Amino acid sequence: MAHELDIIPGTEWGFFTLPRPMCIAGPCSAETEEQVMETARGLHEFGIHVYRAGIWKPRTHPGSFEGVGTPGLRWLRKVKETYGMKVCTEVASEKHVLECLKSGVDIIWIGARTTANPFLMQEIADALSGTDIPVLVKNPVSPDLDLWVGALERLNRSGIRKLGVVHRGFSTSASIPYRNDPGWKIAIELRTRYPQMVFFADPSHMGGDRKYLQELSQRAMDLGLDGLMVESHCDPSCAWSDARQQLTPRALQNLLESLVIRDNTSDNEAYKEGIDVLRARIDVIDESLLKLLKDRMDVSRSIGRYKKEHNVAILQAVRWEQLLSDMVASAASLGISEEAVRGVMTAIHEESVRVQNQVLEA
Ligand code: PEP
Ligand code: MN
């Protein structure tokens, strides 16, 4: 069930400017006053006006650089005063929230490890009650959409209406080139549920290496997301955290200029007519698919009855593996990817097993 959120769209906060991508940039961590100011200078120079820097850093291992803490907030103030930029940082506790409110931080974000923790989320939501500071919520480390939505709900119940999200990918044990699995499907689902909520992608934490930032940023734009949160450092190779994934301000400028931004929609009449025809075709095909699925489930039910009569187990692993590999082979000759066919067939098979189980238990 979709949970209602009472949200003010990001375009009305007065922080982000269109056209896309809206951009938040700055170092993973505030390290020194010089590094904070020098990075801000480079970003301000080409029009970035929302600056990020981690003050308190949630690190996997103790002993890694855990952020400069409260004194760093003074440097963010200086960025505001010197360049007129808006500043944002990560909070993970009531104390962090109070410090940020006190020192005039403009936006706060919730890190992936915190979104995953309902106790901390409630503590933060309570601390924010009665304020109207914008809050960006990163996805939780695991691909759990409800946990993400739950964090948004807690903030919203505390009266926070300037709510947005940052998609930074999910931890995975699978071997992939990126630091985190982009899991775009979940992002799209959240986007579909709350189309009015400002939606950023964080290609830096998703990719984990600057060489992937361009392709991930382009993908985020192709999916129609609103903005990018990108880590940028005046001297990336010397960064105290996430050195591999940070870009110099100049490299970020190049990246942003290289992006191809397609409109989310078009008012052009010819486009509208063309797209309507194509969508009508898709609708017809989807109806046929549904009808075919129904026929397939009817046959599954018959198979269930037959197995029941002959006292045969429902799951026939060898048969299923054979069926799947045959489908994968046929799909390849039709130009359909193995991943797609496995996904679709697995979903159909699961439903088929469920239907057969119903017959067995009847
Ligand atoms: C960060 O933005 O620096 C950070 C720690 O990100 P995440 O919570 O996405 O890991
Ligand atoms: Mn980082």
XYZ file of C-alpha atoms and ligand atoms in Angstrom:
373
model
C 0.000 0.000 0.000
C 1.307 3.451 -0.877
C 1.859 5.687 2.152
C 0.916 9.289 1.620
C 3.625 11.900 2.022
C 2.882 15.612 2.282
C 5.801 17.058 0.358
C 6.938 20.406 -1.024
C 8.602 19.834 -4.417
C 12.336 20.589 -4.576
C 11.815 23.269 -7.204
C 9.926 25.320 -4.581
C 12.644 25.258 -1.932
C 14.590 28.059 -3.573
C 17.798 26.002 -3.540
C 17.899 24.175 -6.829
C 17.743 25.593 -10.276
C 16.464 23.978 -13.419
C 17.312 22.841 -16.073
C 18.393 19.441 -14.892
C 20.572 18.219 -13.446
C 20.200 20.095 -10.194
C 23.616 19.591 -8.688
C 24.965 19.233 -5.167
C 28.741 18.935 -5.070
C 31.580 19.032 -2.621
C 34.037 16.783 -0.853
C 33.235 13.504 0.831
C 34.624 15.016 4.036
C 35.493 18.470 5.243
C 39.187 18.018 6.070
C 40.726 21.445 6.568
C 39.495 24.993 6.148
C 41.764 25.404 3.092
C 40.436 22.244 1.411
C 36.820 23.229 2.099
C 37.312 26.773 0.764
C 39.434 25.815 -2.235
C 36.923 23.176 -3.347
C 34.036 25.610 -2.873
C 35.892 28.223 -4.946
C 36.335 25.778 -7.824
C 32.699 24.718 -7.754
C 31.306 28.219 -7.362
C 33.343 29.305 -10.372
C 31.187 27.305 -12.768
C 27.827 27.829 -11.116
C 27.414 25.126 -8.471
C 25.509 26.686 -5.629
C 24.702 23.823 -3.283
C 27.791 22.602 -1.457
C 28.126 19.280 0.379
C 30.761 18.157 2.872
C 30.667 15.400 5.482
C 31.406 16.727 8.979
C 30.688 13.466 10.841
C 31.675 10.431 8.785
C 30.172 6.974 9.297
C 33.152 4.712 8.538
C 33.209 0.942 8.313
C 36.375 0.617 10.388
C 37.205 2.508 13.568
C 40.400 4.419 13.210
C 39.526 5.575 9.681
C 39.046 9.318 9.441
C 35.710 9.917 11.172
C 35.266 13.545 10.249
C 36.431 16.788 11.809
C 33.197 17.170 13.770
C 31.580 20.378 15.000
C 34.526 22.761 14.258
C 34.050 22.012 10.545
C 30.639 23.679 10.640
C 32.435 27.034 10.869
C 34.066 26.328 7.518
C 30.664 25.632 5.974
C 29.483 28.977 7.316
C 32.452 30.585 5.640
C 31.492 28.924 2.335
C 28.033 30.458 2.682
C 29.383 33.886 3.516
C 32.138 33.930 0.904
C 30.364 32.377 -2.068
C 26.665 32.666 -1.216
C 26.348 28.916 -1.647
C 23.836 26.794 0.266
C 25.559 24.169 2.381
C 24.578 20.659 3.398
C 25.969 17.866 5.516
C 25.090 14.435 6.879
C 23.439 13.965 10.272
C 23.124 10.722 12.178
C 21.951 11.752 15.633
C 20.032 14.363 17.611
C 23.317 16.036 18.506
C 24.284 16.429 14.855
C 20.874 17.909 14.050
C 21.091 20.474 16.840
C 24.620 21.504 15.862
C 23.563 21.956 12.230
C 20.480 23.985 13.112
C 22.586 26.172 15.378
C 25.188 26.924 12.757
C 22.833 27.622 9.850
C 23.335 24.536 7.686
C 20.791 24.878 4.859
C 20.034 21.239 4.013
C 20.813 18.045 5.868
C 21.039 14.552 4.503
C 20.597 11.176 6.115
C 23.294 8.657 5.207
C 22.588 5.150 3.974
C 23.602 3.514 7.247
C 21.272 5.770 9.216
C 18.225 5.406 6.958
C 18.495 1.690 7.676
C 18.028 2.290 11.420
C 14.484 3.172 12.559
C 15.661 4.114 16.083
C 18.075 6.720 14.745
C 15.552 7.897 12.190
C 13.004 8.499 14.932
C 15.587 10.320 17.057
C 16.463 12.576 14.122
C 12.817 13.146 13.198
C 12.039 14.146 16.806
C 14.998 16.532 16.877
C 13.767 18.163 13.647
C 10.209 18.638 14.830
C 9.089 22.258 14.472
C 11.767 23.154 11.899
C 11.378 23.382 8.141
C 14.910 22.549 7.067
C 15.054 20.497 3.855
C 16.111 16.878 4.365
C 17.465 14.491 1.768
C 17.217 10.811 2.616
C 19.694 8.429 1.057
C 18.526 4.914 0.349
C 19.291 2.343 3.043
C 22.318 0.108 2.406
C 20.087 -2.869 1.637
C 17.565 -2.837 -1.240
C 14.595 -2.385 1.063
C 12.122 0.114 -0.331
C 9.908 0.035 2.756
C 12.778 0.963 5.041
C 13.483 3.935 2.775
C 9.823 4.993 2.725
C 9.590 4.462 6.506
C 12.431 6.926 7.070
C 10.630 9.489 4.888
C 7.398 8.913 6.781
C 9.046 9.477 10.156
C 10.415 12.832 8.990
C 7.141 13.790 7.370
C 5.232 13.017 10.573
C 7.580 15.397 12.363
C 6.400 18.114 10.010
C 9.311 18.015 7.544
C 7.764 18.726 4.144
C 10.866 19.715 2.196
C 11.794 16.102 1.642
C 13.906 14.592 -1.103
C 15.850 11.428 -1.765
C 19.321 10.452 -2.913
C 19.807 7.118 -4.623
C 23.334 5.832 -3.957
C 22.932 2.138 -4.757
C 22.865 -0.923 -2.541
C 25.503 -3.105 -0.908
C 25.830 -6.402 -2.684
C 27.854 -9.579 -2.428
C 27.611 -10.043 -6.205
C 30.731 -9.301 -8.160
C 30.025 -6.060 -10.023
C 32.342 -3.314 -11.269
C 30.653 -0.672 -9.111
C 31.043 -0.116 -5.370
C 27.275 -0.460 -4.958
C 24.608 -2.109 -7.049
C 22.705 0.689 -8.851
C 19.414 -1.223 -8.370
C 17.637 1.319 -10.570
C 14.428 -0.703 -10.375
C 13.876 0.319 -6.751
C 14.652 3.940 -7.542
C 12.088 3.897 -10.333
C 9.510 2.367 -8.020
C 10.021 5.105 -5.440
C 9.950 7.749 -8.182
C 6.668 6.346 -9.461
C 5.126 6.373 -5.979
C 6.164 9.945 -5.184
C 6.660 11.763 -8.491
C 6.598 15.165 -6.772
C 9.571 14.369 -4.513
C 12.925 15.763 -5.622
C 15.141 12.859 -6.607
C 18.932 12.868 -6.730
C 21.339 10.148 -7.765
C 24.740 9.866 -6.114
C 26.983 8.391 -8.821
C 30.050 8.795 -6.559
C 29.024 6.255 -3.922
C 27.325 4.109 -6.524
C 30.405 3.859 -8.735
C 33.129 4.015 -6.124
C 35.573 5.086 -8.821
C 35.605 8.288 -10.835
C 35.825 6.340 -14.086
C 32.168 5.276 -13.676
C 30.717 8.671 -12.839
C 29.901 9.711 -16.380
C 27.930 6.585 -17.313
C 26.052 6.513 -14.011
C 25.184 10.207 -14.180
C 23.964 9.830 -17.750
C 21.837 6.861 -16.714
C 20.291 8.851 -13.874
C 19.386 11.608 -16.330
C 17.994 9.136 -18.865
C 15.730 7.808 -16.116
C 14.432 11.343 -15.609
C 15.865 11.903 -12.130
C 16.137 15.540 -11.059
C 19.671 15.914 -9.858
C 23.074 14.606 -8.936
C 24.989 14.647 -5.677
C 28.626 14.314 -6.661
C 31.762 14.226 -4.548
C 34.293 16.793 -5.629
C 37.631 17.615 -3.990
C 40.255 20.201 -4.902
C 42.920 17.459 -4.761
C 41.147 14.077 -4.989
C 44.179 11.807 -4.754
C 44.978 13.285 -1.323
C 41.414 13.033 0.036
C 41.103 11.617 3.547
C 38.063 9.521 2.567
C 36.710 8.117 -0.719
C 39.761 9.318 -2.691
C 39.125 7.129 -5.740
C 35.658 8.420 -6.439
C 36.169 12.169 -6.103
C 36.555 14.575 -9.007
C 38.245 17.948 -9.211
C 35.771 20.797 -9.720
C 37.095 21.133 -13.281
C 36.491 17.437 -14.019
C 32.989 17.749 -12.587
C 32.309 20.696 -14.853
C 33.413 18.608 -17.850
C 31.239 15.730 -16.741
C 28.154 17.917 -16.358
C 28.747 19.498 -19.759
C 29.033 16.066 -21.353
C 25.616 14.916 -20.176
C 22.837 14.609 -22.707
C 19.658 15.792 -21.041
C 16.463 14.618 -22.621
C 13.153 16.243 -21.724
C 10.915 14.244 -19.412
C 8.143 14.951 -21.855
C 7.457 17.126 -24.875
C 4.648 19.458 -25.887
C 5.452 18.937 -29.532
C 2.229 17.817 -31.330
C 3.925 15.378 -33.731
C 5.700 13.764 -30.787
C 2.432 13.399 -28.897
C 0.693 11.710 -31.839
C 3.613 9.364 -32.434
C 3.939 8.388 -28.816
C 0.186 7.786 -28.473
C 0.261 5.321 -31.364
C 3.225 3.463 -29.905
C 1.697 3.393 -26.430
C -1.555 2.043 -27.827
C 0.413 -0.806 -29.379
C 2.132 -1.512 -26.081
C -1.248 -1.577 -24.320
C -2.567 -4.173 -26.768
C 0.535 -6.306 -26.335
C 0.313 -6.053 -22.532
C -3.318 -7.187 -22.639
C -2.315 -10.183 -24.752
C 0.495 -10.969 -22.325
C -1.972 -10.922 -19.464
C -4.340 -13.229 -21.320
C -1.483 -15.617 -22.106
C -0.447 -15.571 -18.448
C -3.958 -16.496 -17.435
C -3.945 -19.413 -19.904
C -0.590 -20.515 -18.573
C -1.834 -20.454 -14.980
C -4.894 -22.518 -15.995
C -2.546 -25.152 -17.368
C -0.455 -24.938 -14.167
C -3.594 -25.653 -12.175
C -4.277 -28.733 -14.302
C -0.696 -29.849 -13.777
C -1.179 -29.343 -10.035
C -4.256 -31.568 -10.047
C -2.430 -34.178 -12.100
C 0.577 -34.195 -9.753
C -1.762 -34.464 -6.779
C -3.501 -37.496 -8.275
C -0.157 -39.178 -8.867
C 1.396 -38.000 -5.589
C 4.261 -36.171 -7.289
C 6.089 -33.173 -5.719
C 5.301 -29.762 -7.200
C 8.789 -28.440 -7.718
C 10.569 -30.394 -10.405
C 13.961 -28.717 -10.337
C 15.429 -30.545 -13.338
C 12.446 -29.708 -15.531
C 12.549 -26.052 -14.410
C 16.256 -25.693 -15.126
C 15.788 -27.257 -18.560
C 12.871 -24.959 -19.339
C 14.818 -21.893 -18.236
C 17.925 -22.711 -20.248
C 15.782 -23.422 -23.347
C 14.080 -20.063 -22.904
C 17.388 -18.258 -22.452
C 18.693 -19.861 -25.659
C 15.580 -18.937 -27.681
C 15.543 -15.431 -26.246
C 19.115 -14.845 -27.373
C 18.158 -15.499 -30.979
C 15.360 -12.930 -30.563
C 17.711 -10.327 -29.185
C 16.281 -10.504 -25.637
C 18.821 -10.455 -22.843
C 19.403 -13.419 -20.554
C 18.838 -11.198 -17.530
C 15.421 -10.115 -18.774
C 14.262 -13.609 -19.639
C 15.484 -15.025 -16.328
C 13.675 -12.287 -14.419
C 10.388 -12.763 -16.267
C 10.475 -16.559 -16.248
C 11.403 -16.743 -12.575
C 8.437 -14.534 -11.676
C 6.108 -16.671 -13.808
C 7.485 -19.882 -12.349
C 7.025 -18.633 -8.787
C 3.399 -17.807 -9.503
C 2.936 -21.192 -11.140
C 4.319 -22.980 -8.073
C 2.010 -20.906 -5.881
C -1.007 -21.857 -8.005
C -0.057 -25.551 -7.894
C 0.392 -25.371 -4.138
C -3.137 -23.979 -3.834
C -4.431 -27.019 -5.726
C -2.444 -29.368 -3.497
C -3.690 -27.773 -0.290
C -7.341 -27.572 -1.438
C 28.575 10.392 1.901
O 27.730 10.962 1.223
O 29.714 10.831 2.078
C 28.233 9.083 2.483
C 28.807 8.605 3.573
O 27.340 8.450 1.741
P 26.459 7.117 1.988
O 25.656 7.358 3.222
O 25.651 7.083 0.741
O 27.405 5.950 2.101
Mn 31.933 9.675 0.615
